[in-house]
mmCIF file of C-alpha atoms and ligand atoms in Angstrom:
data_model
loop_
_atom_site.group_PDB
_atom_site.id
_atom_site.type_symbol
_atom_site.label_atom_id
_atom_site.label_comp_id
_atom_site.label_asym_id
_atom_site.label_seq_id
_atom_site.Cartn_x
_atom_site.Cartn_y
_atom_site.Cartn_z
ATOM 1 C CA MET A 1 6.859 11.285 8.061
ATOM 2 C CA ARG A 2 8.519 8.176 6.680
ATOM 3 C CA LYS A 3 10.031 8.418 3.207
ATOM 4 C CA GLU A 4 11.549 5.631 1.117
ATOM 5 C CA GLN A 5 12.962 5.569 -2.407
ATOM 6 C CA ASN A 6 12.612 2.697 -4.895
ATOM 7 C CA TYR A 7 10.430 0.862 -2.379
ATOM 8 C CA ASN A 8 9.115 -2.697 -2.723
ATOM 9 C CA LEU A 9 5.313 -2.885 -2.395
ATOM 10 C CA LYS A 10 4.993 -6.670 -2.066
ATOM 11 C CA GLN A 11 3.903 -6.383 1.577
ATOM 12 C CA HIS A 12 1.458 -3.602 0.681
ATOM 13 C CA ASN A 13 -0.790 -5.455 -1.773
ATOM 14 C CA THR A 14 -2.760 -8.593 -0.936
ATOM 15 C CA PHE A 15 -2.205 -9.991 -4.453
ATOM 16 C CA GLY A 16 1.434 -10.259 -3.347
ATOM 17 C CA ILE A 17 2.711 -8.681 -6.568
ATOM 18 C CA ASP A 18 6.405 -7.899 -6.489
ATOM 19 C CA ALA A 19 6.426 -4.291 -7.734
ATOM 20 C CA ARG A 20 8.305 -1.171 -6.698
ATOM 21 C CA CYS A 21 7.423 2.489 -6.511
ATOM 22 C CA ALA A 22 9.761 5.431 -7.083
ATOM 23 C CA GLN A 23 8.827 6.931 -3.674
ATOM 24 C CA PHE A 24 6.859 5.718 -0.664
ATOM 25 C CA VAL A 25 5.650 8.171 1.978
ATOM 26 C CA GLU A 26 3.799 7.393 5.157
ATOM 27 C CA TYR A 27 1.987 9.795 7.507
ATOM 28 C CA SER A 28 1.279 8.950 11.132
ATOM 29 C CA ASN A 29 -0.799 11.958 12.192
ATOM 30 C CA GLU A 30 -2.559 15.047 10.898
ATOM 31 C CA ALA A 31 0.546 17.273 10.843
ATOM 32 C CA GLU A 32 2.436 14.647 8.820
ATOM 33 C CA ALA A 33 -0.510 14.315 6.441
ATOM 34 C CA GLN A 34 -0.234 18.083 5.874
ATOM 35 C CA GLU A 35 3.492 17.678 5.181
ATOM 36 C CA VAL A 36 2.731 14.900 2.684
ATOM 37 C CA ALA A 37 0.077 17.101 1.028
ATOM 38 C CA ALA A 38 2.644 19.907 0.636
ATOM 39 C CA MET A 39 5.116 17.431 -0.820
ATOM 40 C CA LEU A 40 2.551 16.142 -3.334
ATOM 41 C CA ARG A 41 1.718 19.727 -4.350
ATOM 42 C CA SER A 42 5.339 20.546 -5.048
ATOM 43 C CA SER A 43 6.145 17.293 -6.868
ATOM 44 C CA SER A 44 5.601 16.680 -10.555
ATOM 45 C CA LEU A 45 5.268 12.916 -9.975
ATOM 46 C CA PRO A 46 1.866 11.202 -10.054
ATOM 47 C CA PHE A 47 0.655 9.633 -6.797
ATOM 48 C CA ILE A 48 -1.732 7.038 -5.426
ATOM 49 C CA ILE A 49 -2.988 6.543 -1.879
ATOM 50 C CA ILE A 50 -3.131 3.022 -0.479
ATOM 51 C CA GLY A 51 -4.325 1.377 2.696
ATOM 52 C CA GLY A 52 -3.820 -2.366 3.026
ATOM 53 C CA GLY A 53 -3.723 -2.745 -0.776
ATOM 54 C CA SER A 54 -6.507 -5.338 -0.694
ATOM 55 C CA ASN A 55 -8.427 -3.795 -3.579
ATOM 56 C CA LEU A 56 -5.382 -3.157 -5.700
ATOM 57 C CA LEU A 57 -3.604 -4.797 -8.642
ATOM 58 C CA LEU A 58 -0.134 -3.485 -9.443
ATOM 59 C CA THR A 59 0.633 -4.262 -13.071
ATOM 60 C CA ARG A 60 4.173 -2.879 -13.089
ATOM 61 C CA ASP A 61 6.609 -0.752 -11.110
ATOM 62 C CA TYR A 62 4.954 2.563 -10.278
ATOM 63 C CA GLU A 63 6.939 5.599 -11.414
ATOM 64 C CA GLY A 64 5.349 7.847 -8.857
ATOM 65 C CA ILE A 65 4.655 8.374 -5.145
ATOM 66 C CA VAL A 66 2.705 5.862 -3.084
ATOM 67 C CA VAL A 67 1.134 7.452 0.008
ATOM 68 C CA HIS A 68 0.232 5.261 2.957
ATOM 69 C CA SER A 69 -1.450 6.073 6.263
ATOM 70 C CA ALA A 70 0.065 4.767 9.479
ATOM 71 C CA CYS A 71 -2.327 6.823 11.663
ATOM 72 C CA LYS A 72 -3.101 4.645 14.671
ATOM 73 C CA GLY A 73 -5.313 4.897 17.713
ATOM 74 C CA VAL A 74 -8.893 4.226 18.732
ATOM 75 C CA GLU A 75 -10.612 6.803 20.959
ATOM 76 C CA ARG A 76 -13.988 6.258 22.544
ATOM 77 C CA GLU A 77 -16.550 8.977 23.192
ATOM 78 C CA GLY A 78 -19.900 7.562 24.291
ATOM 79 C CA VAL A 79 -20.993 5.107 21.611
ATOM 80 C CA CYS A 80 -18.536 6.513 19.049
ATOM 81 C CA LEU A 81 -15.066 5.293 18.183
ATOM 82 C CA THR A 82 -12.700 7.607 16.314
ATOM 83 C CA CYS A 83 -10.130 5.391 14.634
ATOM 84 C CA GLY A 84 -6.861 6.238 12.910
ATOM 85 C CA SER A 85 -7.077 5.620 9.150
ATOM 86 C CA GLY A 86 -4.141 3.200 9.361
ATOM 87 C CA GLU A 87 -5.849 0.902 11.884
ATOM 88 C CA VAL A 88 -6.850 -2.503 10.514
ATOM 89 C CA PHE A 89 -10.646 -2.366 10.134
ATOM 90 C CA ASP A 90 -11.182 -5.887 11.479
ATOM 91 C CA ASP A 91 -9.269 -4.980 14.659
ATOM 92 C CA VAL A 92 -11.782 -2.175 15.165
ATOM 93 C CA VAL A 93 -14.635 -4.672 14.736
ATOM 94 C CA ALA A 94 -13.060 -6.928 17.379
ATOM 95 C CA GLN A 95 -12.455 -4.010 19.752
ATOM 96 C CA SER A 96 -15.966 -2.638 19.383
ATOM 97 C CA ILE A 97 -17.473 -5.977 20.390
ATOM 98 C CA ALA A 98 -15.105 -6.235 23.354
ATOM 99 C CA MET A 99 -16.276 -2.765 24.467
ATOM 100 C CA GLY A 100 -19.965 -3.741 24.249
ATOM 101 C CA LEU A 101 -20.497 -1.604 21.147
ATOM 102 C CA TYR A 102 -22.497 -3.314 18.415
ATOM 103 C CA GLY A 103 -23.252 -2.993 14.707
ATOM 104 C CA ALA A 104 -20.042 -4.102 12.994
ATOM 105 C CA GLU A 105 -20.264 -7.891 13.594
ATOM 106 C CA ASN A 106 -21.291 -8.729 10.000
ATOM 107 C CA LEU A 107 -18.312 -6.775 8.642
ATOM 108 C CA SER A 108 -15.891 -9.124 10.417
ATOM 109 C CA LEU A 109 -12.772 -10.225 8.541
ATOM 110 C CA ILE A 110 -13.132 -7.817 5.589
ATOM 111 C CA PRO A 111 -9.482 -7.066 4.797
ATOM 112 C CA GLY A 112 -8.151 -3.525 4.751
ATOM 113 C CA ASP A 113 -7.749 -0.400 6.810
ATOM 114 C CA VAL A 114 -10.104 2.093 8.410
ATOM 115 C CA GLY A 115 -9.360 4.832 5.830
ATOM 116 C CA ALA A 116 -10.428 2.625 2.924
ATOM 117 C CA SER A 117 -13.609 1.524 4.722
ATOM 118 C CA ALA A 118 -14.885 5.085 4.240
ATOM 119 C CA VAL A 119 -13.759 5.226 0.596
ATOM 120 C CA GLN A 120 -15.114 1.832 -0.425
ATOM 121 C CA ASN A 121 -18.205 1.718 1.804
ATOM 122 C CA ILE A 122 -17.265 -1.886 2.519
ATOM 123 C CA GLY A 123 -20.106 -4.259 3.117
ATOM 124 C CA ALA A 124 -21.053 -7.865 3.769
ATOM 125 C CA TYR A 125 -23.998 -9.902 5.042
ATOM 126 C CA GLY A 126 -26.462 -7.014 5.021
ATOM 127 C CA ALA A 127 -24.196 -4.495 6.789
ATOM 128 C CA GLU A 128 -22.311 -1.566 5.272
ATOM 129 C CA ALA A 129 -19.672 0.786 6.641
ATOM 130 C CA LYS A 130 -21.989 3.726 5.900
ATOM 131 C CA ASP A 131 -24.398 2.440 8.570
ATOM 132 C CA LEU A 132 -21.673 3.110 11.166
ATOM 133 C CA ILE A 133 -19.693 6.044 9.755
ATOM 134 C CA CYS A 134 -20.618 9.484 11.093
ATOM 135 C CA ARG A 135 -17.675 11.608 9.985
ATOM 136 C CA ILE A 136 -14.239 11.526 8.391
ATOM 137 C CA ARG A 137 -11.318 13.748 9.216
ATOM 138 C CA ALA A 138 -8.974 14.364 6.294
ATOM 139 C CA VAL A 139 -6.363 16.716 4.891
ATOM 140 C CA GLU A 140 -7.240 18.276 1.558
ATOM 141 C CA ILE A 141 -4.203 17.794 -0.672
ATOM 142 C CA ALA A 142 -4.680 20.955 -2.763
ATOM 143 C CA THR A 143 -4.824 23.296 0.265
ATOM 144 C CA GLY A 144 -3.419 21.371 3.242
ATOM 145 C CA LYS A 145 -6.634 22.223 5.114
ATOM 146 C CA VAL A 146 -8.007 19.820 7.713
ATOM 147 C CA CYS A 147 -11.620 18.976 6.834
ATOM 148 C CA GLU A 148 -14.365 17.305 8.864
ATOM 149 C CA ILE A 149 -16.518 15.529 6.298
ATOM 150 C CA GLU A 150 -19.969 14.474 7.470
ATOM 151 C CA LYS A 151 -21.329 11.137 6.266
ATOM 152 C CA GLU A 152 -24.179 12.910 4.434
ATOM 153 C CA ALA A 153 -21.669 14.629 2.118
ATOM 154 C CA CYS A 154 -20.118 11.321 1.005
ATOM 155 C CA ASP A 155 -22.956 10.167 -1.303
ATOM 156 C CA TYR A 156 -22.715 6.604 -0.075
ATOM 157 C CA GLY A 157 -24.220 3.854 -2.208
ATOM 158 C CA TYR A 158 -23.536 0.169 -2.766
ATOM 159 C CA ARG A 159 -19.689 -0.044 -2.479
ATOM 160 C CA GLN A 160 -19.637 3.562 -3.672
ATOM 161 C CA SER A 161 -18.759 6.985 -2.331
ATOM 162 C CA ARG A 162 -17.684 10.385 -3.560
ATOM 163 C CA PHE A 163 -14.115 9.456 -2.562
ATOM 164 C CA LYS A 164 -14.110 6.971 -5.460
ATOM 165 C CA HIS A 165 -15.257 9.531 -8.004
ATOM 166 C CA GLU A 166 -15.077 13.347 -7.897
ATOM 167 C CA TRP A 167 -13.065 13.264 -4.637
ATOM 168 C CA LYS A 168 -10.568 10.684 -5.935
ATOM 169 C CA ASN A 169 -7.056 11.668 -4.742
ATOM 170 C CA ARG A 170 -8.440 14.842 -3.140
ATOM 171 C CA PHE A 171 -8.064 13.904 0.548
ATOM 172 C CA LEU A 172 -5.638 12.103 2.828
ATOM 173 C CA ILE A 173 -7.917 10.502 5.373
ATOM 174 C CA VAL A 174 -6.614 10.776 8.941
ATOM 175 C CA SER A 175 -9.438 9.242 10.963
ATOM 176 C CA VAL A 176 -12.943 7.865 10.701
ATOM 177 C CA THR A 177 -15.580 8.132 13.443
ATOM 178 C CA TYR A 178 -18.043 5.245 13.668
ATOM 179 C CA ALA A 179 -21.197 5.313 15.818
ATOM 180 C CA PHE A 180 -22.221 1.994 17.357
ATOM 181 C CA SER A 181 -25.197 0.830 19.378
ATOM 182 C CA GLU A 182 -25.119 -0.334 22.978
ATOM 183 C CA THR A 183 -27.934 -2.724 22.126
ATOM 184 C CA PHE A 184 -27.114 -5.780 20.046
ATOM 185 C CA HIS A 185 -29.457 -6.145 17.036
ATOM 186 C CA PRO A 186 -28.126 -9.195 15.193
ATOM 187 C CA LEU A 187 -28.548 -9.304 11.401
ATOM 188 C CA LEU A 188 -28.992 -13.019 10.736
ATOM 189 C CA ASP A 189 -31.029 -13.183 7.535
ATOM 190 C CA TYR A 190 -28.172 -12.912 5.053
ATOM 191 C CA GLY A 191 -26.279 -15.669 3.251
ATOM 192 C CA ASN A 192 -26.019 -18.828 5.304
ATOM 193 C CA ILE A 193 -25.641 -17.171 8.731
ATOM 194 C CA ARG A 194 -28.695 -18.832 10.279
ATOM 195 C CA ALA A 195 -27.826 -22.251 8.818
ATOM 196 C CA GLU A 196 -24.285 -22.008 10.215
ATOM 197 C CA LEU A 197 -25.557 -20.941 13.651
ATOM 198 C CA GLU A 198 -28.053 -23.803 13.635
ATOM 199 C CA LYS A 199 -25.238 -26.272 12.956
ATOM 200 C CA GLU A 200 -23.709 -25.077 16.213
ATOM 201 C CA GLY A 201 -27.060 -25.247 18.010
ATOM 202 C CA ILE A 202 -27.223 -21.462 18.486
ATOM 203 C CA ALA A 203 -30.616 -19.815 17.998
ATOM 204 C CA MET A 204 -29.757 -16.350 19.284
ATOM 205 C CA PRO A 205 -26.014 -15.629 19.165
ATOM 206 C CA THR A 206 -24.037 -13.152 21.203
ATOM 207 C CA ALA A 207 -22.146 -10.552 19.178
ATOM 208 C CA LEU A 208 -18.941 -12.534 19.609
ATOM 209 C CA GLN A 209 -20.605 -15.755 18.472
ATOM 210 C CA LEU A 210 -21.956 -13.944 15.406
ATOM 211 C CA ARG A 211 -18.510 -12.547 14.625
ATOM 212 C CA ARG A 212 -16.953 -16.009 14.910
ATOM 213 C CA THR A 213 -19.632 -17.493 12.641
ATOM 214 C CA ILE A 214 -19.090 -14.792 9.998
ATOM 215 C CA ILE A 215 -15.348 -15.429 10.162
ATOM 216 C CA ARG A 216 -15.869 -19.171 9.720
ATOM 217 C CA ILE A 217 -18.198 -18.664 6.738
ATOM 218 C CA ARG A 218 -15.744 -16.284 5.084
ATOM 219 C CA GLU A 219 -12.738 -18.504 5.736
ATOM 220 C CA ALA A 220 -14.532 -21.449 4.114
ATOM 221 C CA LYS A 221 -15.418 -19.440 0.991
ATOM 222 C CA LEU A 222 -12.623 -16.977 0.353
ATOM 223 C CA PRO A 223 -8.881 -17.527 0.059
ATOM 224 C CA ASP A 224 -6.734 -16.039 2.817
ATOM 225 C CA PRO A 225 -4.518 -13.447 1.072
ATOM 226 C CA LYS A 226 -1.635 -14.458 3.375
ATOM 227 C CA VAL A 227 -1.769 -17.929 1.853
ATOM 228 C CA LEU A 228 -3.036 -17.270 -1.690
ATOM 229 C CA GLY A 229 -2.646 -13.724 -3.017
ATOM 230 C CA ASN A 230 -5.923 -12.127 -4.129
ATOM 231 C CA ALA A 231 -7.946 -8.931 -3.934
ATOM 232 C CA GLY A 232 -11.392 -10.362 -3.167
ATOM 233 C CA SER A 233 -14.024 -9.930 -5.872
ATOM 234 C CA PHE A 234 -12.034 -9.021 -8.954
ATOM 235 C CA PHE A 235 -14.945 -8.058 -11.246
ATOM 236 C CA MET A 236 -18.035 -5.927 -10.726
ATOM 237 C CA ASN A 237 -21.388 -7.601 -11.281
ATOM 238 C CA PRO A 238 -22.740 -6.098 -14.519
ATOM 239 C CA ILE A 239 -26.123 -4.409 -14.701
ATOM 240 C CA VAL A 240 -27.918 -5.065 -17.991
ATOM 241 C CA ALA A 241 -31.196 -4.051 -19.642
ATOM 242 C CA ARG A 242 -34.070 -6.362 -18.693
ATOM 243 C CA GLU A 243 -34.527 -7.501 -22.330
ATOM 244 C CA VAL A 244 -30.878 -8.630 -22.421
ATOM 245 C CA TYR A 245 -31.400 -10.642 -19.256
ATOM 246 C CA GLN A 246 -34.668 -12.152 -20.542
ATOM 247 C CA LYS A 247 -33.039 -13.380 -23.751
ATOM 248 C CA LEU A 248 -30.197 -14.970 -21.810
ATOM 249 C CA ALA A 249 -32.510 -16.465 -19.173
ATOM 250 C CA ALA A 250 -34.428 -18.233 -21.979
ATOM 251 C CA GLN A 251 -31.139 -19.769 -23.095
ATOM 252 C CA TYR A 252 -29.588 -20.497 -19.669
ATOM 253 C CA GLU A 253 -32.099 -22.012 -17.313
ATOM 254 C CA GLY A 254 -31.652 -20.960 -13.692
ATOM 255 C CA MET A 255 -29.452 -17.985 -14.541
ATOM 256 C CA PRO A 256 -29.109 -16.105 -11.244
ATOM 257 C CA HIS A 257 -30.055 -12.421 -11.208
ATOM 258 C CA TYR A 258 -31.040 -9.543 -8.928
ATOM 259 C CA ASP A 259 -33.653 -7.006 -9.974
ATOM 260 C CA ILE A 260 -32.320 -3.452 -9.847
ATOM 261 C CA ASP A 261 -35.452 -1.654 -11.116
ATOM 262 C CA ASP A 262 -38.167 -2.252 -13.723
ATOM 263 C CA ASP A 263 -35.690 -1.927 -16.591
ATOM 264 C CA HIS A 264 -32.425 -3.254 -15.167
ATOM 265 C CA VAL A 265 -31.094 -6.527 -13.822
ATOM 266 C CA LYS A 266 -27.780 -7.403 -12.180
ATOM 267 C CA ILE A 267 -26.121 -10.668 -13.234
ATOM 268 C CA PRO A 268 -23.436 -12.245 -11.030
ATOM 269 C CA ALA A 269 -20.133 -12.056 -12.919
ATOM 270 C CA GLY A 270 -18.877 -15.079 -10.939
ATOM 271 C CA TRP A 271 -21.666 -17.257 -12.358
ATOM 272 C CA MET A 272 -20.822 -16.251 -15.942
ATOM 273 C CA ILE A 273 -17.098 -16.871 -15.352
ATOM 274 C CA ASP A 274 -17.943 -20.287 -13.918
ATOM 275 C CA GLN A 275 -20.157 -21.051 -16.956
ATOM 276 C CA CYS A 276 -17.161 -20.247 -19.172
ATOM 277 C CA GLY A 277 -15.311 -23.041 -17.394
ATOM 278 C CA TRP A 278 -12.815 -20.847 -15.564
ATOM 279 C CA LYS A 279 -13.425 -21.879 -11.942
ATOM 280 C CA GLY A 280 -10.251 -23.446 -10.528
ATOM 281 C CA LYS A 281 -8.336 -22.916 -13.807
ATOM 282 C CA SER A 282 -5.013 -21.110 -14.248
ATOM 283 C CA MET A 283 -3.225 -19.151 -16.918
ATOM 284 C CA GLY A 284 0.445 -18.878 -16.166
ATOM 285 C CA ARG A 285 0.847 -18.265 -12.439
ATOM 286 C CA ALA A 286 -2.505 -16.464 -12.132
ATOM 287 C CA GLY A 287 -5.748 -18.335 -11.673
ATOM 288 C CA VAL A 288 -9.405 -18.393 -10.716
ATOM 289 C CA HIS A 289 -10.270 -19.523 -7.193
ATOM 290 C CA ASP A 290 -11.775 -23.003 -7.065
ATOM 291 C CA LYS A 291 -14.604 -22.024 -4.674
ATOM 292 C CA GLN A 292 -15.497 -18.576 -6.012
ATOM 293 C CA ALA A 293 -15.021 -17.728 -9.697
ATOM 294 C CA LEU A 294 -15.198 -13.984 -9.005
ATOM 295 C CA VAL A 295 -11.857 -14.147 -7.185
ATOM 296 C CA LEU A 296 -8.620 -14.165 -9.192
ATOM 297 C CA VAL A 297 -5.596 -15.505 -7.352
ATOM 298 C CA ASN A 298 -1.827 -15.396 -7.494
ATOM 299 C CA ARG A 299 -0.787 -19.071 -7.457
ATOM 300 C CA GLY A 300 2.757 -18.027 -6.558
ATOM 301 C CA GLY A 301 5.085 -15.509 -8.135
ATOM 302 C CA ALA A 302 2.539 -14.161 -10.643
ATOM 303 C CA THR A 303 3.299 -10.772 -12.108
ATOM 304 C CA GLY A 304 0.629 -8.107 -12.398
ATOM 305 C CA GLU A 305 0.798 -8.581 -16.172
ATOM 306 C CA GLU A 306 -0.096 -12.261 -15.799
ATOM 307 C CA VAL A 307 -3.164 -11.342 -13.739
ATOM 308 C CA VAL A 308 -4.137 -8.741 -16.350
ATOM 309 C CA ALA A 309 -3.731 -11.302 -19.154
ATOM 310 C CA LEU A 310 -6.047 -13.681 -17.273
ATOM 311 C CA CYS A 311 -8.494 -10.843 -16.644
ATOM 312 C CA ARG A 312 -8.576 -9.975 -20.374
ATOM 313 C CA GLN A 313 -9.100 -13.620 -21.396
ATOM 314 C CA ILE A 314 -11.996 -13.971 -18.950
ATOM 315 C CA GLN A 315 -13.542 -10.704 -20.184
ATOM 316 C CA ALA A 316 -13.274 -11.947 -23.793
ATOM 317 C CA ASP A 317 -14.791 -15.352 -22.946
ATOM 318 C CA VAL A 318 -17.715 -13.825 -21.018
ATOM 319 C CA LYS A 319 -18.328 -11.386 -23.885
ATOM 320 C CA ALA A 320 -18.223 -14.215 -26.466
ATOM 321 C CA LYS A 321 -20.615 -16.467 -24.508
ATOM 322 C CA PHE A 322 -23.047 -13.934 -23.034
ATOM 323 C CA GLY A 323 -22.458 -10.733 -25.029
ATOM 324 C CA ILE A 324 -21.854 -8.886 -21.740
ATOM 325 C CA ASP A 325 -18.857 -6.734 -20.812
ATOM 326 C CA ILE A 326 -17.458 -7.202 -17.312
ATOM 327 C CA TYR A 327 -14.998 -4.788 -15.713
ATOM 328 C CA PRO A 328 -12.541 -5.013 -12.800
ATOM 329 C CA GLU A 329 -13.727 -3.867 -9.399
ATOM 330 C CA VAL A 330 -10.139 -3.613 -8.136
ATOM 331 C CA ASN A 331 -7.944 -0.565 -8.767
ATOM 332 C CA VAL A 332 -5.607 -1.577 -11.576
ATOM 333 C CA ILE A 333 -2.429 0.522 -11.484
HETATM 334 C C1 FAD B 401 -10.152 -11.871 0.566
HETATM 335 C C2 FAD B 401 -10.849 -10.552 0.379
HETATM 336 C C3 FAD B 401 -12.189 -10.429 0.724
HETATM 337 C C4 FAD B 401 -12.852 -9.198 0.576
HETATM 338 N N1 FAD B 401 -14.165 -9.118 0.954
HETATM 339 C C5 FAD B 401 -14.817 -7.934 0.867
HETATM 340 C C6 FAD B 401 -16.173 -7.814 1.320
HETATM 341 O O1 FAD B 401 -16.782 -8.766 1.798
HETATM 342 N N2 FAD B 401 -16.769 -6.599 1.204
HETATM 343 C C7 FAD B 401 -16.120 -5.503 0.703
HETATM 344 O O2 FAD B 401 -16.724 -4.429 0.659
HETATM 345 N N3 FAD B 401 -14.841 -5.592 0.289
HETATM 346 C C8 FAD B 401 -14.169 -6.769 0.355
HETATM 347 N N4 FAD B 401 -12.866 -6.881 -0.089
HETATM 348 C C9 FAD B 401 -12.207 -5.698 -0.670
HETATM 349 C C10 FAD B 401 -11.369 -4.887 0.343
HETATM 350 O O3 FAD B 401 -11.289 -5.545 1.561
HETATM 351 C C11 FAD B 401 -11.967 -3.483 0.554
HETATM 352 O O4 FAD B 401 -12.073 -2.791 -0.668
HETATM 353 C C12 FAD B 401 -11.155 -2.670 1.555
HETATM 354 O O5 FAD B 401 -11.840 -1.488 1.920
HETATM 355 C C13 FAD B 401 -9.789 -2.282 1.014
HETATM 356 O O6 FAD B 401 -9.039 -1.739 2.072
HETATM 357 P P1 FAD B 401 -7.511 -1.405 1.909
HETATM 358 O O7 FAD B 401 -7.086 -0.700 3.151
HETATM 359 O O8 FAD B 401 -6.769 -2.602 1.540
HETATM 360 O O9 FAD B 401 -7.577 -0.334 0.721
HETATM 361 P P2 FAD B 401 -6.754 -0.192 -0.628
HETATM 362 O O10 FAD B 401 -7.082 -1.306 -1.557
HETATM 363 O O11 FAD B 401 -5.331 0.065 -0.342
HETATM 364 O O12 FAD B 401 -7.431 1.163 -1.162
HETATM 365 C C14 FAD B 401 -8.811 1.194 -1.484
HETATM 366 C C15 FAD B 401 -9.197 2.642 -1.850
HETATM 367 O O13 FAD B 401 -9.163 3.452 -0.673
HETATM 368 C C16 FAD B 401 -8.318 4.595 -0.891
HETATM 369 N N5 FAD B 401 -7.637 4.868 0.400
HETATM 370 C C17 FAD B 401 -7.076 3.947 1.221
HETATM 371 N N6 FAD B 401 -6.577 4.553 2.325
HETATM 372 C C18 FAD B 401 -6.812 5.894 2.183
HETATM 373 C C19 FAD B 401 -6.516 7.045 2.969
HETATM 374 N N7 FAD B 401 -5.881 6.939 4.134
HETATM 375 N N8 FAD B 401 -6.892 8.256 2.501
HETATM 376 C C20 FAD B 401 -7.537 8.374 1.312
HETATM 377 N N9 FAD B 401 -7.872 7.315 0.530
HETATM 378 C C21 FAD B 401 -7.507 6.094 0.951
HETATM 379 C C22 FAD B 401 -7.365 4.171 -1.992
HETATM 380 O O14 FAD B 401 -6.859 5.299 -2.689
HETATM 381 C C23 FAD B 401 -8.277 3.312 -2.856
HETATM 382 O O15 FAD B 401 -9.051 4.123 -3.706
HETATM 383 C C24 FAD B 401 -12.167 -8.087 0.058
HETATM 384 C C25 FAD B 401 -10.797 -8.204 -0.283
HETATM 385 C C26 FAD B 401 -10.151 -9.423 -0.115
HETATM 386 C C27 FAD B 401 -8.699 -9.520 -0.449
#
């Protein structure tokens, strides 16, 4: 188990915020995760668990313990891969394709680690982690017990799981087992996948061609956190009552929306932020990405407080213009 005091987290959050934590502990296997669990039980300090820190905004130094998984390894059994929670998820996608195991192509280039994929139920272009996950191995912090958690127990929904709610901070994930298919069933009807493939003259891609296309689409749309600090979509898309949407739609022609059910409609937060004139704008050293208004960026040296100030201003502007509250999707610490 690795232990550091007064540790700088700049390399552990994709916003690139320069913040420290009182203690940093890292486990590399199940036995070390049990040691960390015992340490957390005996400490009076608060703690958070992080993976790649790509869904995280640190607003200040953290006066507690930051736990990080460095569990590595990918083991194959039939069509299943059991992957250490500290493996980079996109490396697993690349490896699966190289092994002739299919199903993860559309999840290519989503930042973050394997452990978080099971917490966040990451998704893109019609695919979700839950479609691949079969079980999660984790140490329960309160007891130190090793648990095998079946996918069915995780209550997976759109970017949701029990790990984000009643199981928050309950488990240290050690590994995730994904089940793939030996037959390639490409999912091409999402976003501009087909249009991009057509540009390259590809009607029916191989899995590797599909992965490369997804990567190209994402690179064109989203800032690379290594170049411009960010945490992907910063705000959740709000769900409003249908009457609220109808009133707004009468006022704003072409307002995009997705029907949730008969009574509820989801409105893209990015569109509202763009309508408020924020796309490409900055406040201090924090800003709004010029291609996607849902993404807040660190233009260089921004503090977490600067990002929060920008977030609050955007929330106020969206509320003033549309009467709708929007909330961060990222974990704000
Ligand atoms: C440029 C960019 C694009 C993105 N695009 C997408 C996208 O298309 N789709 C999508 O779904 N997401 C996207 N995201 C968000 C992000 O990639 C995911 O939320 C990802 O799962 C975060 O992984 P992480 O390892 O960085 O987790 P972190 O942000 O460090 O943590 C996320 C959560 O997982 C928990 N956690 C992490 N590791 C463990 C562990 N070992 N044990 C227990 N709990 C753990 C944390 O406590 C936290 O609650 C994007 C982010 C960026 C920066």
